[in-house]
XYZ file of C-alpha atoms in Angstrom:
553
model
C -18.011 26.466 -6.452
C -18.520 28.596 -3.630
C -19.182 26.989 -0.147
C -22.730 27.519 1.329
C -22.976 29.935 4.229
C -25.697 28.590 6.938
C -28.097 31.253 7.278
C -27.402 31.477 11.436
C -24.206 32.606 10.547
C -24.731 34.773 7.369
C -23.947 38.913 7.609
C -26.176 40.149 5.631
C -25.389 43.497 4.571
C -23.346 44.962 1.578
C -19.899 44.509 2.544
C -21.138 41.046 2.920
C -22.518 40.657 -0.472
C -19.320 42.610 -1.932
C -17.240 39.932 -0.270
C -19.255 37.290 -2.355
C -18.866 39.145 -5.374
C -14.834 39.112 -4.661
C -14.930 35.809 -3.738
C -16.648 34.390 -6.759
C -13.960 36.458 -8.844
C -11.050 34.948 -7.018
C -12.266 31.817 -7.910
C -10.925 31.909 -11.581
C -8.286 34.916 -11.366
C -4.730 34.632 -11.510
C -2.387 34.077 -8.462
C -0.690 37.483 -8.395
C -3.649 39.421 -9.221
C -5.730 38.140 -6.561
C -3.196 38.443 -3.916
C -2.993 41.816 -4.905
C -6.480 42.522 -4.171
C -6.020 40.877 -0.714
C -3.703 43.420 0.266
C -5.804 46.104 -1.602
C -9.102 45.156 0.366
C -6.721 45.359 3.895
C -5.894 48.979 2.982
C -9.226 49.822 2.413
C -10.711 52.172 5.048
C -14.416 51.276 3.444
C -13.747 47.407 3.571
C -15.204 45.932 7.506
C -15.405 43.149 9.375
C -18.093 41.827 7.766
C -16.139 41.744 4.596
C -12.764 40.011 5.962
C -15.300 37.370 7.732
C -17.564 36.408 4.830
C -14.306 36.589 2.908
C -12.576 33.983 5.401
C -16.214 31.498 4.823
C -15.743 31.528 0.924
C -12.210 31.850 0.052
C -10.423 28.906 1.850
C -6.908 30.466 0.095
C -7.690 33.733 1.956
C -8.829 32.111 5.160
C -5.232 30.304 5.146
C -3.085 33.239 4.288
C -4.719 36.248 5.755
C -6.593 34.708 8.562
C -4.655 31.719 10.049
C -0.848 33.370 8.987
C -0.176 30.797 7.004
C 2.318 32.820 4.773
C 4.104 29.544 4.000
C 1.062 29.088 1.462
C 2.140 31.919 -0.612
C 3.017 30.285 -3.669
C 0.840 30.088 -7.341
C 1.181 26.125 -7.052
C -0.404 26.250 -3.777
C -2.790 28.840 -4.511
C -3.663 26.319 -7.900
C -4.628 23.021 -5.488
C -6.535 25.767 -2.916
C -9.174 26.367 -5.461
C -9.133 22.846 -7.388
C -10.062 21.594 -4.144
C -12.694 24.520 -3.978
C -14.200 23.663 -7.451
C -15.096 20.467 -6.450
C -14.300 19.008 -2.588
C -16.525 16.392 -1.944
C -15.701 12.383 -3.130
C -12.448 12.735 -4.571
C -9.047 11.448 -3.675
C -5.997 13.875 -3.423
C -3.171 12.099 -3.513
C -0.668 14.630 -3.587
C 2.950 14.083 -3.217
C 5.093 14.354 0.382
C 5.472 17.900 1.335
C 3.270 19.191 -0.601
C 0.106 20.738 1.371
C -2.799 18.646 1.073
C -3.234 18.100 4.689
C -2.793 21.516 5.175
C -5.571 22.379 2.379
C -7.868 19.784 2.738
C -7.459 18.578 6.259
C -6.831 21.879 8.267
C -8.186 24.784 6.291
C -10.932 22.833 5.128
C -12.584 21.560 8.802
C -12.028 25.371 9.336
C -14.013 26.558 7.015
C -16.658 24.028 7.146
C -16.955 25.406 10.650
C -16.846 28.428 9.897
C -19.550 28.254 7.261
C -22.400 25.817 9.557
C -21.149 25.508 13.071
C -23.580 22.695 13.276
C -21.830 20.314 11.126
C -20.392 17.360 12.555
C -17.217 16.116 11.044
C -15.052 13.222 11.465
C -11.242 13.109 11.091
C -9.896 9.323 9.972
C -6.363 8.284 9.772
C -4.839 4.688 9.857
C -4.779 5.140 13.656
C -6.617 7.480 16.189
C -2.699 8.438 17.059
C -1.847 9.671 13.691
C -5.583 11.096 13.439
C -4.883 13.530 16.888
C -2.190 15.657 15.186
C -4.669 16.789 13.312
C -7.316 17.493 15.214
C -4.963 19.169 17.568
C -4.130 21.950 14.822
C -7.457 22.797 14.646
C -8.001 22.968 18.470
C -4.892 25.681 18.615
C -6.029 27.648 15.805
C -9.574 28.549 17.455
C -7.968 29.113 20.563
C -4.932 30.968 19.920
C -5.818 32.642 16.671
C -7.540 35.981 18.194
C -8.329 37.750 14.850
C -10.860 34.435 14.264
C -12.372 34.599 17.481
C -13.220 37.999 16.905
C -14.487 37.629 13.701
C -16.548 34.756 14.352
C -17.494 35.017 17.808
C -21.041 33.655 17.239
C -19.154 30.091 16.753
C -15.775 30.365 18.372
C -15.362 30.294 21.907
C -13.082 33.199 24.111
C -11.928 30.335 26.584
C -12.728 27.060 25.385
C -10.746 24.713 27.385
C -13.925 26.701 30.247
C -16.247 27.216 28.167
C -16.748 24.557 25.574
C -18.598 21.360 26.080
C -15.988 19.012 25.204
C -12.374 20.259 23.743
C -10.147 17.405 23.957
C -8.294 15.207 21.695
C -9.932 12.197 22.544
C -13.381 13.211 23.032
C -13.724 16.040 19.976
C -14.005 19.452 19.913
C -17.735 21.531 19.878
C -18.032 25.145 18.849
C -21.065 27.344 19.885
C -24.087 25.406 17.765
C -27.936 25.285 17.778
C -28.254 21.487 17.257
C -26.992 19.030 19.921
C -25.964 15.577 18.195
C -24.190 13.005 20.195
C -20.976 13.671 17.449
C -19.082 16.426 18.741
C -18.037 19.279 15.754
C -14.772 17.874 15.409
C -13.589 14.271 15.939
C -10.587 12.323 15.705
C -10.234 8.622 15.147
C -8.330 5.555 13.608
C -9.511 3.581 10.737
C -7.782 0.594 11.791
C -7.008 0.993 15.521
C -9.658 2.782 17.517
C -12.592 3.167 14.687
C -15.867 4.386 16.679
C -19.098 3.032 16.787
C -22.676 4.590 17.004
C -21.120 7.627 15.420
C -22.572 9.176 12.135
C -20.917 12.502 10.715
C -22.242 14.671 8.189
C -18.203 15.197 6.582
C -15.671 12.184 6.835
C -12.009 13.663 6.064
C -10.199 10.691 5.392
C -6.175 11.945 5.730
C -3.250 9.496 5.799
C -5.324 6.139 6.002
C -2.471 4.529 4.321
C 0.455 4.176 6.124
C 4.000 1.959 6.164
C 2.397 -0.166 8.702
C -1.015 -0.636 6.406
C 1.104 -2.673 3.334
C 3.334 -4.346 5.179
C 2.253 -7.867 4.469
C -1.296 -8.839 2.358
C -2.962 -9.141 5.682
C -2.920 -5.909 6.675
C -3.558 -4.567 3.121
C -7.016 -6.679 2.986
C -7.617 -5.447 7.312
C -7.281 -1.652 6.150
C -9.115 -2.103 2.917
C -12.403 -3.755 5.274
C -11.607 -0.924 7.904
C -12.119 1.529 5.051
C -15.259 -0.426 3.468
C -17.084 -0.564 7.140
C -16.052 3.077 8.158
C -18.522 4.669 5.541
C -21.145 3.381 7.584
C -19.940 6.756 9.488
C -21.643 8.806 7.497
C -24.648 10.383 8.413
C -28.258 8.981 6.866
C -28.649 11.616 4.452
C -26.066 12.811 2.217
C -22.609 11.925 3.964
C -19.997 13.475 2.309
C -16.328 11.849 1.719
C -13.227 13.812 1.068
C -9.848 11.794 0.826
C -6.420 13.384 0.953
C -3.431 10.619 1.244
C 0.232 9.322 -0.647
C 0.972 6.010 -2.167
C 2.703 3.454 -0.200
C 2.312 0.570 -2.510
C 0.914 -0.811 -5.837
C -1.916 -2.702 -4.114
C -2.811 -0.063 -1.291
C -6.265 0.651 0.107
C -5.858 3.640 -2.268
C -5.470 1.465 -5.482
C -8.121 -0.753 -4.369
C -10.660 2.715 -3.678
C -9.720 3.787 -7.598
C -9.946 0.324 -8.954
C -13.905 0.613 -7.695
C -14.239 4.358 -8.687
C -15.421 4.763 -5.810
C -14.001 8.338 -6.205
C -12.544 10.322 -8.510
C -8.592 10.197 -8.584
C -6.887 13.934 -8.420
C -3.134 13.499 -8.661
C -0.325 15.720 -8.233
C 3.504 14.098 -8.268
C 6.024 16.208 -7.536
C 7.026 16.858 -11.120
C 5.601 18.115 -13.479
C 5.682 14.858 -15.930
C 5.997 12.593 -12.819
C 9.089 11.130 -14.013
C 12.441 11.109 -11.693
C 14.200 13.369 -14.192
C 11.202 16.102 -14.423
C 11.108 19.889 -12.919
C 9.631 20.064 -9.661
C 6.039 21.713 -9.553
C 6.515 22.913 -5.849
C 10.012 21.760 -4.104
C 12.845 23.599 -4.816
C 15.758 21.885 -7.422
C 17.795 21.155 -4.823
C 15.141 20.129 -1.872
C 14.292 17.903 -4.823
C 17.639 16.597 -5.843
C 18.537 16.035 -2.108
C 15.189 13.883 -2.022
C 16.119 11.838 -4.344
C 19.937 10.869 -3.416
C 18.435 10.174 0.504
C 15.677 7.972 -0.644
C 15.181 4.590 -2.327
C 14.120 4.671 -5.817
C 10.682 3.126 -4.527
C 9.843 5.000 -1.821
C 10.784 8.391 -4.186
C 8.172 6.575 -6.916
C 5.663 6.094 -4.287
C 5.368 9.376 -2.136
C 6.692 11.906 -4.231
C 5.724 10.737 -7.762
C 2.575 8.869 -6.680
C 3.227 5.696 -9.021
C 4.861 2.681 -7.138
C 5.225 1.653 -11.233
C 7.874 4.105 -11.394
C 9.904 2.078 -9.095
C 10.236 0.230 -11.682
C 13.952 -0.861 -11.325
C 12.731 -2.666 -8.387
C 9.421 -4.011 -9.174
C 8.873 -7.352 -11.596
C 6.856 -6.806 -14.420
C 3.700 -8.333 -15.654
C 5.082 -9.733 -19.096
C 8.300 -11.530 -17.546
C 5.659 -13.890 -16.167
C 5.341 -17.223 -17.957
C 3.174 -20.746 -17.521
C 4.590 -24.083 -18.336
C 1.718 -26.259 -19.469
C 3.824 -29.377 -19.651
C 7.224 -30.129 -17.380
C 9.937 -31.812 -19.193
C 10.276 -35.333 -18.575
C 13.960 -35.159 -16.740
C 14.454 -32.732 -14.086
C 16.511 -31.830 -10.703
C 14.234 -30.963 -8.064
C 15.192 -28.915 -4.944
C 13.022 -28.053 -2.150
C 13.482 -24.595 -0.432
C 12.353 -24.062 2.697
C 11.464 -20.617 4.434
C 10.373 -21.090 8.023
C 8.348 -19.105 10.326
C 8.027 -20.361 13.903
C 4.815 -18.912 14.852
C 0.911 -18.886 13.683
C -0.285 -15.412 14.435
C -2.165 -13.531 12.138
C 0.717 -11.144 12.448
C 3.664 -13.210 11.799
C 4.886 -14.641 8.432
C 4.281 -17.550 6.790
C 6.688 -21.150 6.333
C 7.252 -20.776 2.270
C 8.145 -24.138 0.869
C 8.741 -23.740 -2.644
C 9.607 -26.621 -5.088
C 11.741 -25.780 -8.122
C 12.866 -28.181 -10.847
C 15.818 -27.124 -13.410
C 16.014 -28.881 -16.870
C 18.709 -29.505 -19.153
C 18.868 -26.168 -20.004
C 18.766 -24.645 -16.558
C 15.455 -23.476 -16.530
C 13.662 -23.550 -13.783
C 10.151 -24.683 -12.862
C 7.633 -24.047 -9.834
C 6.537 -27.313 -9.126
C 5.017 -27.573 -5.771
C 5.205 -25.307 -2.379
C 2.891 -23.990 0.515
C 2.838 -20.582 1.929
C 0.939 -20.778 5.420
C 1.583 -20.125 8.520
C 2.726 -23.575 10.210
C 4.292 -25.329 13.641
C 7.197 -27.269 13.680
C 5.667 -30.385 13.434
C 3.638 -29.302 10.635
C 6.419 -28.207 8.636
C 8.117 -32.063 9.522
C 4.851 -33.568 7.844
C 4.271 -31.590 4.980
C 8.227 -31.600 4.140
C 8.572 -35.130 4.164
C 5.010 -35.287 2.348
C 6.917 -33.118 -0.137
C 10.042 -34.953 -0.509
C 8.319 -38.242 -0.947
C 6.242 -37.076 -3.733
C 8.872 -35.847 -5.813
C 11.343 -38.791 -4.797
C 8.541 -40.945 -6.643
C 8.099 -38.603 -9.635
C 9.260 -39.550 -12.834
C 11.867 -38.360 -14.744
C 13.313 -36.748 -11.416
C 16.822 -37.835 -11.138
C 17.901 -35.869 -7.510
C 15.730 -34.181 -5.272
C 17.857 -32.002 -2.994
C 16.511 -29.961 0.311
C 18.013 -26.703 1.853
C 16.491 -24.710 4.743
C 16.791 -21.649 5.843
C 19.839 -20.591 8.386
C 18.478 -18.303 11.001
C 15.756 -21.363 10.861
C 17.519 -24.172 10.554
C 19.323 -25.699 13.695
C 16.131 -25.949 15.910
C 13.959 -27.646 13.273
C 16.973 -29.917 11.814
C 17.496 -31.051 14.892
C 13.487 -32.080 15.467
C 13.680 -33.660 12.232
C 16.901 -36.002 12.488
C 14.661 -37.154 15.951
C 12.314 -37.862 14.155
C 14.112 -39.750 10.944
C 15.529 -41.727 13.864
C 11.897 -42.592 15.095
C 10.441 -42.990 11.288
C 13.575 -44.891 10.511
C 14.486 -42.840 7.179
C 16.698 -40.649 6.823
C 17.723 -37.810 4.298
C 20.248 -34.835 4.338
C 19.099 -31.266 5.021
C 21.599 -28.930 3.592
C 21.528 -25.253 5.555
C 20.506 -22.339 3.218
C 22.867 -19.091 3.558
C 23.315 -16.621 0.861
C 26.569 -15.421 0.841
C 26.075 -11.975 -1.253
C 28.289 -9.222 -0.606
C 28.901 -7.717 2.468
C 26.798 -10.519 4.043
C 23.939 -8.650 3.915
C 20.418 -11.188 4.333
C 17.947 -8.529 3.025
C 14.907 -10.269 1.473
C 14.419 -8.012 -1.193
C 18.245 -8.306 -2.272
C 17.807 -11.947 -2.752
C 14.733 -12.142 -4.053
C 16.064 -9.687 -6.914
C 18.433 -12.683 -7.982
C 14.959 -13.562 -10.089
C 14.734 -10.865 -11.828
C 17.464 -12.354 -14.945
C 15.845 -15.532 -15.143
C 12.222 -14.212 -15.091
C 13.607 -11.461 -17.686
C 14.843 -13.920 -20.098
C 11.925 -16.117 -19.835
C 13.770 -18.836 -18.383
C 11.361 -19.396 -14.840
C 8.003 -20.918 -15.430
C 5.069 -21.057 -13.404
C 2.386 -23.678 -13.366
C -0.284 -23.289 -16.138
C -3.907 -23.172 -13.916
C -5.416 -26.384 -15.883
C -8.732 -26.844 -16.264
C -9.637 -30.873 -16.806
C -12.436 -29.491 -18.367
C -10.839 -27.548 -20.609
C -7.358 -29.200 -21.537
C -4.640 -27.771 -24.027
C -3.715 -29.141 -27.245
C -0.227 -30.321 -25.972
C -2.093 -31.702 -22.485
C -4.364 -33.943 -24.735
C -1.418 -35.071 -25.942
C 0.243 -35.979 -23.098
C -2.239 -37.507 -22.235
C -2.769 -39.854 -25.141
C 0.969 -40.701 -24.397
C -0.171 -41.927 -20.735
C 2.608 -38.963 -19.619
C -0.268 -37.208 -18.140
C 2.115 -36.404 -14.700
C 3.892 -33.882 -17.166
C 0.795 -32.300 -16.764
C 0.815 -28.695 -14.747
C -1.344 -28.384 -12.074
C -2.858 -25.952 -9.615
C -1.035 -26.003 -6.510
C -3.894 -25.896 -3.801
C -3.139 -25.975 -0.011
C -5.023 -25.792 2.767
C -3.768 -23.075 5.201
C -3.852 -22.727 8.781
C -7.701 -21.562 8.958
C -8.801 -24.941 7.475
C -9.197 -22.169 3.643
C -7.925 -23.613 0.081
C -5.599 -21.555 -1.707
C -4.003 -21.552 -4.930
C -0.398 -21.165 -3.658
C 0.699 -19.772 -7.488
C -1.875 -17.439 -7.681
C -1.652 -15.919 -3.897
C 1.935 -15.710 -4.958
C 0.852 -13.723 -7.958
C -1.560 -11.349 -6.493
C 0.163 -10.648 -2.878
C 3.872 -10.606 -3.546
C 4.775 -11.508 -7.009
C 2.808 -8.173 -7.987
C 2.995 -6.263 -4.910
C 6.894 -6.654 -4.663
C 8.954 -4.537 -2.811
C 6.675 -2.940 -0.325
C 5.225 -6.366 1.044
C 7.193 -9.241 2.814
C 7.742 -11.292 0.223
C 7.822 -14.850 2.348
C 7.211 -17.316 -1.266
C 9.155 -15.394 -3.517
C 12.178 -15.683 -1.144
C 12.279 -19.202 -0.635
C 12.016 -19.422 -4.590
C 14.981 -17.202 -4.840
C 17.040 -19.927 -2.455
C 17.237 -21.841 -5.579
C 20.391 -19.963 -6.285
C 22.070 -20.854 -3.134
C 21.453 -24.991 -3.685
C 24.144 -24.719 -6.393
C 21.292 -26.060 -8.933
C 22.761 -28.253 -11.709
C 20.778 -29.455 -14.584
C 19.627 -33.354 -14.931
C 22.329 -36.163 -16.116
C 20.900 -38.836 -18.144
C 22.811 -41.691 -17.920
C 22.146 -45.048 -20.257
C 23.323 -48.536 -19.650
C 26.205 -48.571 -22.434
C 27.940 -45.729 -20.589
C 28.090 -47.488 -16.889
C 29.610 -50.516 -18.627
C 33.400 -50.774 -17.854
C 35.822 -50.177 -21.505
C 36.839 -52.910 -23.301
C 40.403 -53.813 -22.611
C 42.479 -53.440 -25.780
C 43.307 -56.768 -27.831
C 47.246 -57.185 -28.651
């Protein structure tokens, strides 16, 4: 669908009309062909200005090649997302992969032509931050300065000397072309979603480009910050008919982006960098060996993510829905160690104290029993440790409960504690958690992987949620048995903003599914269970503590 020229800047004349006519043909015609007939309409002694410029407002691929020298764009891939864009530009989300033009198509060419087609439009440019928004702006302020065959095409809107002449042309404040209207929004503005979102501003176009970033899916935190950010900057639009165009790459499973498609809030258009958006497929765009060389620099994750658009595809990294299973009843005899994580501060920004509780059977499997995951202070973590430890001390059936902490953690806090078993008058050893993998490397994510056989086999269970209300057929039993402490539960805590939580199913939703792009604070102390040396319950009876008989002569 062709773009609608405002009438104040409509030649109306033949060439004009011809250019139309072309333009609406280009629309469906092959790549070679109808850069054939760009070259053909240059040579043309009949073809004017008034051609080239009504070209330049309809055909955004001709506006990029021919008009702003962009002869990088020459190539039928490019030339394929140009006029998909064109067909339909409004309330869709591009994610494209890395390197692959849709800032250039969507971002640059497009506020171009919108421009170039109603000077009076105002448009604003969102990115994560008003930082990573400028860049962009700032390649539109270049191109109507120092791109003379535009200003002389369209001097009606572009000004000779706009750093003198224009109203305001500066990063921070926007950029305005010549215009009839005078809204408070400048034609062109830059901002940040997250950091530096404006107020008071409405804008016929939001361009939404890059609003998920490394920094955005870092922890769940920031995840559910830019996912508001987003919700309250559509508010940005103008009263009547706002228009929303998205252009972005995946950083993570449960991005901003996968929260916007889980709504259909807009209509997904996605382009991986192969063509079956597999690791092993032909590249659509890249060349073989750009490609190849992409993939031997780059994690398998961050390849799935950016380049084929799936974080799924990561799959090597990533735990899967099916390896996770509920224990509706604990067996009666069990181990129990107590893993502690620790962070020393309460900021929103920092992470949280994980301590998890895991009890091994017979058999060695392993059981989530207990745990918090909130941010905590030292004393804090004292209490609800020794809260901890005294509950499963007391539980039946639990022969040892055994505590490790964390190393880069440990010496500060042990020593508060021992003070304070000497005050309390108990005492209990703390046994100092370090994972001695290979090459002594600590990375979270290498640990944490240590799950992924147990998990696989089906041999780490997770509490069942039960519902009093609505009790299994092996819970009634249990509890007919008076054994109704065999009994999952849901593990709720209260976290540091006075909020209940089920710690199992934040687990679950924030790192459990999310892993490896988030920091996964729960799931590594879990994974310490490995470095307690876990052994499985002895049950000893009476007859076997007896001393043997001495032999009769």
């Amino acid at each position: 669908m062709l773009p609608v020229i405002a009438d104040s800047v409509y030649t109306d004349n033949k060439n004009s009309d011809a250019a139309k006519q072309f333009a609406e043909w280009a629309q469906s015609a092959p790549y070679h062909l109808v850069v054939e007939a760009y070259a053909d309409c240059h040579r043309d002694n009949n073809i004017d200005d008034s051609f080239i410029r009504t070209l330049g407002q309809l055909d955004r691929y001709y506006l990029g090649v021919f008009l702003c020298n962009r002869h990088d764009m020459l190539h039928p891939w490019i030339y394929e997302r140009c006029r998909e864009v064109e067909s339909d530009r409004d309330r869709h989300l591009d994610l494209w992969a890395r390197f692959h033009y849709k800032s250039s198509i969507i971002t640059f060419l497009g506020c171009v032509q919108e421009v170039l087609c109603d000077p009076d439009i105002t448009i604003g440019l969102i990115s994560f931050s008003a930082k990573q928004a400028k860049p962009f702006l700032r390649q539109i302020m270049q191109e109507f300065e120092g791109n003379q065959k535009l200003c002389d095409l369209y001097p009606d809107i572009l000004w000779e000397k706009p750093r003198q002449q224009a109203p305001k042309w500066a990063e921070n404040e926007g950029i305005c072309v010549k215009r009839n209207s005078n809204p408070k929004e400048q034609t062109i503005e830059a901002h940040g979603l997250v950091d530096g979102q404006p107020t008071g501003r409405h804008f016929n176009l939001i361009v939404y480009d890059d609003v998920v970033v490394q920094e955005a899916v870092n922890t769940p935190e920031q995840i559910a910050k830019t996912t508001t950010q987003w919700e309250l900057s559509l508010n940005l639009g103008s009263t009547h008919g706002p228009r929303f165009q998205y252009a972005g790459t995946r950083y993570s499973y449960g991005d901003t982006y996968g929260t916007i498609l889980q709504r259909a809030a807009v209509k997904p258009r996605i382009h991986p960098a192969t063509h079956n958006g597999q690791m092993d497929g032909t590249p659509v765009f890249l060349e073989q060996e750009r490609w190849e060389e992409i993939k031997k620099t780059t994690s398998t994750y961050v390849v799935a993510c950016q380049q084929l658009l799936n974080p799924i595809a990561g799959s090597d990294l990533a735990f899967k829905a099916e390896w996770w299973n509920e224990w509706e009843i604990r067996p009666y005899t069990m181990n129990v160690y107590i893993m502690v994580d620790p962070a020393n501060s309460k900021s929103k920004t920092s992470n949280r104290t994980a301590i998890a509780v895991v009890g091994v059977d017979a058999n060695y499997n392993k059981y989530l029993l207990d745990g918090v995951c909130h941010r905590l202070q030292l004393s804090e973590r004292w209490d609800t440790l020794k809260k901890i430890r005294k509950r499963w001390k007391r539980a039946q059936g639990v022969r040892e409960v055994k505590i490790g902490y964390e190393r880069y953690g440990a010496q500060s806090d042990i020593d508060h504690f021992k003070q304070m078993m000497t005050i309390e008058g108990s005492s209990f050893p703390i046994y100092e958690l370090n994972w001695v993998g290979g090459g002594g490397s600590q990375s979270k994510k290498d640990r944490i992987q240590r799950l992924e056989p147990d998990l696989k086999d089906g041999s780490f269970f997770f509490p069942y949620p039960t519902d009093k209300r609505n009790l299994t057929s092996a819970q009634e039993d249990m509890i007919e048995r008076n054994q109704d402490f065999l009994i999952s539960r849901k593990i709720n805590c209260i976290d540091e903003e006075g909020k209940v939580y089920d710690v199992t199913e934040w687990m679950r939703n924030n790192e459990y599914n999310l892993f490896p792009t988030v920091h996964p604070d729960f799931l590594d102390a879990m994974s310490r269970i490995y470095d307690m040396d876990p052994i499985p319950p002895i049950t000893r009876s009476y007859r076997t503590l007896e001393p043997a008989r001495e032999a009769t002569y």
